[in-house]
């Protein structure tokens, strides 16, 4: 056993000894129901109720405080003992406050309970909200309630959980001991709540589509495959929400959305997690410009919901979300950032070769898009709507009436990161059938959309109204609005490799 392991065992043994002392006192070390406590933030808001009185004793002025009775519950995050006095900090989801435990003030039983306290234990407190001589807002304990004994010592205050993977693997410790961790996930909740409210206010209906699909469709991605024993068939974890939502447009549900998890069996990076949250929205009788307006509303409402200004930091950049967002065409940005005419196939191919890109057997539009991803996207600080993509790389998108080579599609980029993707939806069943078949050519069985979704084509033949469709990556949006640099810091439980000890 190493010295660190021996020390840890000794610390745990000491905590277990205190747990036994509580049991011997007739106290449940795992706590009981504790009603009527109030949030620490609400307690701190009562500071104005504290009254102050000054009296002179032996020629010295003494200030005394009287305040409201309060009841709080939370985790001990700091303790300082001085003889018959204990000062400690208690933290709950809303904030942190100091408590004072004096042996003469709380009585013998409460003092005995206090001797069993360790950092990270969970306690309840009844007391009076006052101030110390130094003016610090403090709950002066009158009754101490033991609610949970923590057997493992918490991370050291100054070292903390500095390893990102450890914080993500042990999210419970990250939330309880890392400043700002809970607040970040609370903001995520507020953003998602705001998105639902914005859509509801505009008449959209939230639905729940299937997460197990017989055909992996709606995006170009590799799916996770599972097996249904009773039916004896392979199924796919959904890679997109699109095709089922469009079926609802056919059925007459004119404004629908789903906000849920999708799964893509692909790599992990600061911007990618195999399991992530998507919003998809479909509006009958709209188009991709309708979706631009809706996207602006969703994002600006979300910023208001978390109490932020429209100018937000992201790393070393300030992003200005004041609407309207900039709108530029794909072709304009391609030419601006490469100096190449995007319609000159020969020049585009030569430029790609000079970049070291593989061009063999690739459609010119695919080559163009690889150059765009390499040279243009990182320059898009935004927020900026990139409009009018090459039609051949957009198989679910309606073409421009006056230029069938261009699709009515936009992607929203913010600080070089794609956040949203939207189309004027293709509702011509014959063209959709043709494009599906073209896309399937040469794909292996393990790739997405390697099977034709015949039922979707059948649905289109029954008449889908002209429509706009929108997809927003919720995780990436939360990253941008909370100044978080990696997607795994705004997903509570991101996918991680097995711990070495468990392999």
Coordinates of C-alpha atoms in Angstrom, one line a residue, residues 231-481:
X231 CA -38.9 -9.3 -33.9
X232 CA -35.5 -10.8 -34.9
X233 CA -34.4 -7.6 -36.6
X234 CA -31.6 -5.1 -36.5
X235 CA -32.5 -1.6 -35.4
X236 CA -30.5 1.7 -35.3
X237 CA -30.3 4.3 -32.6
X238 CA -31.5 7.4 -34.4
X239 CA -29.0 9.7 -36.0
X240 CA -31.5 12.5 -36.7
X241 CA -35.1 13.5 -35.9
X242 CA -36.0 14.7 -39.4
X243 CA -37.9 12.0 -41.3
X244 CA -40.5 11.2 -38.7
X245 CA -41.2 14.9 -38.0
X246 CA -41.8 15.4 -41.8
X247 CA -44.3 12.6 -41.8
X248 CA -46.2 14.6 -39.2
X249 CA -46.3 17.6 -41.6
X250 CA -47.9 15.2 -44.2
X251 CA -50.5 14.3 -41.5
X252 CA -51.5 17.9 -40.9
X253 CA -49.4 18.8 -37.8
X254 CA -48.2 22.1 -39.4
X255 CA -45.7 23.3 -36.7
X256 CA -43.8 20.6 -34.9
X257 CA -40.6 20.1 -33.0
X258 CA -38.6 17.6 -31.0
X259 CA -35.9 18.3 -28.6
X260 CA -34.1 15.0 -27.8
X261 CA -31.0 12.8 -27.9
X262 CA -29.5 11.5 -31.1
X263 CA -26.6 9.0 -31.5
X264 CA -23.8 8.9 -34.0
X265 CA -21.1 6.2 -33.9
X266 CA -18.3 8.6 -34.6
X267 CA -15.3 10.2 -33.0
X268 CA -15.0 12.2 -29.8
X269 CA -13.6 15.8 -29.8
X270 CA -14.2 19.1 -28.0
X271 CA -17.1 19.6 -30.3
X272 CA -18.4 16.1 -30.7
X273 CA -19.9 13.5 -28.3
X274 CA -21.5 10.3 -29.7
X275 CA -24.7 11.0 -27.7
X276 CA -25.9 14.6 -28.0
X277 CA -29.0 16.7 -27.9
X278 CA -30.7 18.1 -31.0
X279 CA -33.6 20.4 -31.7
X280 CA -35.4 19.9 -35.0
X281 CA -38.3 22.2 -36.0
X282 CA -40.6 22.0 -39.1
X283 CA -43.0 24.7 -40.2
X284 CA -45.5 24.2 -42.9
X285 CA -45.7 27.0 -45.5
X286 CA -42.3 28.4 -44.4
X287 CA -38.9 28.3 -45.9
X288 CA -35.3 28.6 -44.9
X289 CA -35.7 32.3 -44.4
X290 CA -38.5 31.7 -42.0
X291 CA -36.1 29.4 -40.1
X292 CA -33.5 32.2 -40.0
X293 CA -35.9 34.5 -38.2
X294 CA -36.9 31.6 -35.8
X295 CA -33.3 30.8 -35.1
X296 CA -32.5 34.4 -34.1
X297 CA -35.6 34.4 -31.8
X298 CA -34.6 31.1 -30.2
X299 CA -31.0 32.2 -29.5
X300 CA -31.8 35.8 -28.3
X301 CA -34.6 34.6 -26.1
X302 CA -32.2 32.0 -24.5
X303 CA -29.6 34.7 -23.8
X304 CA -32.3 36.8 -22.1
X305 CA -33.4 33.7 -20.1
X306 CA -29.9 33.3 -18.5
X307 CA -29.8 37.0 -17.7
X308 CA -26.9 37.7 -20.1
X309 CA -26.1 40.6 -22.4
X310 CA -26.1 40.2 -26.2
X311 CA -22.3 40.6 -26.2
X312 CA -20.9 37.4 -24.7
X313 CA -17.3 36.2 -24.2
X314 CA -16.2 32.9 -25.8
X315 CA -12.6 32.2 -24.9
X316 CA -10.7 35.3 -26.0
X317 CA -13.4 36.4 -28.4
X318 CA -16.4 38.7 -27.8
X319 CA -19.4 37.5 -29.8
X320 CA -22.2 40.0 -30.5
X321 CA -25.6 38.3 -30.7
X322 CA -27.5 41.5 -31.4
X323 CA -30.0 40.6 -34.1
X324 CA -30.3 40.6 -37.0
X325 CA -27.4 38.2 -37.6
X326 CA -25.2 38.6 -40.7
X327 CA -26.4 36.7 -43.8
X328 CA -23.9 35.8 -46.6
X329 CA -23.9 33.3 -49.4
X330 CA -21.7 30.2 -49.6
X331 CA -20.3 31.3 -52.9
X332 CA -19.4 34.8 -51.6
X333 CA -17.6 33.5 -48.6
X334 CA -15.8 30.8 -50.7
X335 CA -14.4 33.4 -53.1
X336 CA -13.6 35.9 -50.3
X337 CA -11.5 33.4 -48.3
X338 CA -9.8 31.5 -51.2
X339 CA -9.7 34.0 -54.1
X340 CA -11.0 31.2 -56.3
X341 CA -14.2 31.4 -58.4
X342 CA -16.3 28.6 -56.9
X343 CA -17.8 27.9 -60.4
X344 CA -14.4 27.2 -61.9
X345 CA -14.2 23.4 -61.3
X346 CA -10.6 23.1 -62.6
X347 CA -9.3 26.0 -60.4
X348 CA -11.2 24.5 -57.4
X349 CA -9.6 21.1 -57.9
X350 CA -6.1 22.5 -58.3
X351 CA -6.6 24.6 -55.1
X352 CA -7.7 21.4 -53.2
X353 CA -4.7 19.5 -54.4
X354 CA -2.4 22.3 -53.2
X355 CA -4.1 22.0 -49.9
X356 CA -3.3 18.3 -49.8
X357 CA -6.9 17.2 -50.1
X358 CA -7.8 14.0 -51.9
X359 CA -9.8 14.8 -55.0
X360 CA -9.8 11.4 -56.8
X361 CA -13.3 10.4 -57.9
X362 CA -15.1 13.1 -56.0
X363 CA -17.9 15.3 -57.3
X364 CA -16.7 19.0 -57.7
X365 CA -19.3 20.1 -55.1
X366 CA -17.8 17.7 -52.6
X367 CA -14.3 19.1 -53.3
X368 CA -15.7 22.6 -53.0
X369 CA -17.2 21.8 -49.6
X370 CA -14.0 20.2 -48.3
X371 CA -12.2 23.4 -49.2
X372 CA -14.9 25.4 -47.5
X373 CA -14.6 23.4 -44.3
X374 CA -10.8 23.7 -44.4
X375 CA -10.4 27.4 -45.3
X376 CA -13.6 29.2 -44.5
X377 CA -15.5 27.8 -41.5
X378 CA -12.8 28.8 -38.9
X379 CA -13.0 32.4 -40.2
X380 CA -16.7 32.7 -39.5
X381 CA -16.8 34.5 -36.1
X382 CA -20.5 35.4 -36.6
X383 CA -23.1 34.8 -35.7
X384 CA -23.5 34.4 -39.5
X385 CA -26.0 32.6 -41.6
X386 CA -24.1 30.9 -44.5
X387 CA -26.8 30.6 -47.3
X388 CA -27.3 28.7 -50.5
X389 CA -25.2 25.6 -50.5
X390 CA -24.3 23.5 -53.6
X391 CA -27.5 21.4 -54.2
X392 CA -25.7 18.1 -54.8
X393 CA -24.6 17.9 -51.2
X394 CA -28.1 18.7 -49.9
X395 CA -30.3 15.7 -50.8
X396 CA -33.2 16.7 -48.5
X397 CA -33.3 20.4 -49.6
X398 CA -35.4 22.3 -52.2
X399 CA -33.5 23.8 -55.1
X400 CA -33.7 27.5 -56.0
X401 CA -36.3 28.0 -58.7
X402 CA -34.0 30.2 -60.8
X403 CA -30.9 28.1 -60.1
X404 CA -31.4 24.3 -59.5
X405 CA -27.6 23.9 -58.8
X406 CA -28.1 25.8 -55.5
X407 CA -30.0 24.5 -52.5
X408 CA -32.1 26.7 -50.2
X409 CA -30.1 25.8 -47.1
X410 CA -28.2 27.7 -44.4
X411 CA -25.8 26.9 -41.7
X412 CA -25.4 29.2 -38.7
X413 CA -21.7 29.6 -37.6
X414 CA -20.6 31.2 -34.4
X415 CA -16.9 31.5 -33.6
X416 CA -16.1 29.0 -36.4
X417 CA -18.5 26.4 -35.0
X418 CA -21.6 25.2 -36.8
X419 CA -24.6 25.5 -34.5
X420 CA -27.6 25.3 -36.7
X421 CA -28.6 23.8 -40.1
X422 CA -31.8 24.6 -42.0
X423 CA -33.5 23.9 -45.3
X424 CA -36.4 24.8 -47.4
X425 CA -37.6 21.2 -47.3
X426 CA -37.8 19.1 -50.5
X427 CA -41.4 17.9 -50.8
X428 CA -41.2 16.5 -54.4
X429 CA -41.5 12.7 -54.0
X430 CA -40.0 11.8 -57.4
X431 CA -37.0 14.1 -57.0
X432 CA -36.5 12.9 -53.4
X433 CA -36.6 9.3 -54.5
X434 CA -34.0 10.0 -57.2
X435 CA -31.7 11.9 -54.8
X436 CA -31.9 9.1 -52.2
X437 CA -30.9 6.5 -54.9
X438 CA -28.0 8.7 -56.1
X439 CA -26.8 9.1 -52.5
X440 CA -27.0 5.4 -51.8
X441 CA -24.7 4.5 -54.7
X442 CA -21.4 3.1 -53.5
X443 CA -22.3 3.3 -49.7
X444 CA -21.4 0.4 -47.6
X445 CA -24.0 -1.3 -45.4
X446 CA -22.5 0.1 -42.2
X447 CA -23.0 3.7 -43.4
X448 CA -26.1 5.6 -42.7
X449 CA -28.9 5.9 -45.3
X450 CA -27.5 2.7 -47.0
X451 CA -31.1 1.6 -47.2
X452 CA -33.9 3.4 -48.9
X453 CA -36.7 4.7 -46.6
X454 CA -39.5 3.7 -48.9
X455 CA -42.2 4.7 -46.4
X456 CA -40.9 8.3 -46.3
X457 CA -41.2 8.5 -50.1
X458 CA -44.7 7.1 -49.8
X459 CA -45.5 9.8 -47.2
X460 CA -44.3 12.5 -49.6
X461 CA -46.5 11.1 -52.3
X462 CA -49.5 11.8 -50.0
X463 CA -48.6 15.5 -50.0
X464 CA -46.2 17.4 -47.7
X465 CA -46.8 21.1 -47.7
X466 CA -43.9 23.5 -48.6
X467 CA -42.0 23.9 -45.4
X468 CA -38.9 25.2 -43.6
X469 CA -36.9 22.9 -41.3
X470 CA -34.3 23.7 -38.7
X471 CA -31.8 21.7 -36.6
X472 CA -29.9 23.2 -33.7
X473 CA -27.1 21.5 -31.8
X474 CA -28.2 22.2 -28.2
X475 CA -24.9 21.2 -26.7
X476 CA -22.9 23.5 -28.9
X477 CA -25.3 26.4 -28.3
X478 CA -24.9 26.0 -24.6
X479 CA -21.1 25.9 -25.0
X480 CA -21.3 29.3 -26.7
X481 CA -23.7 30.9 -24.3

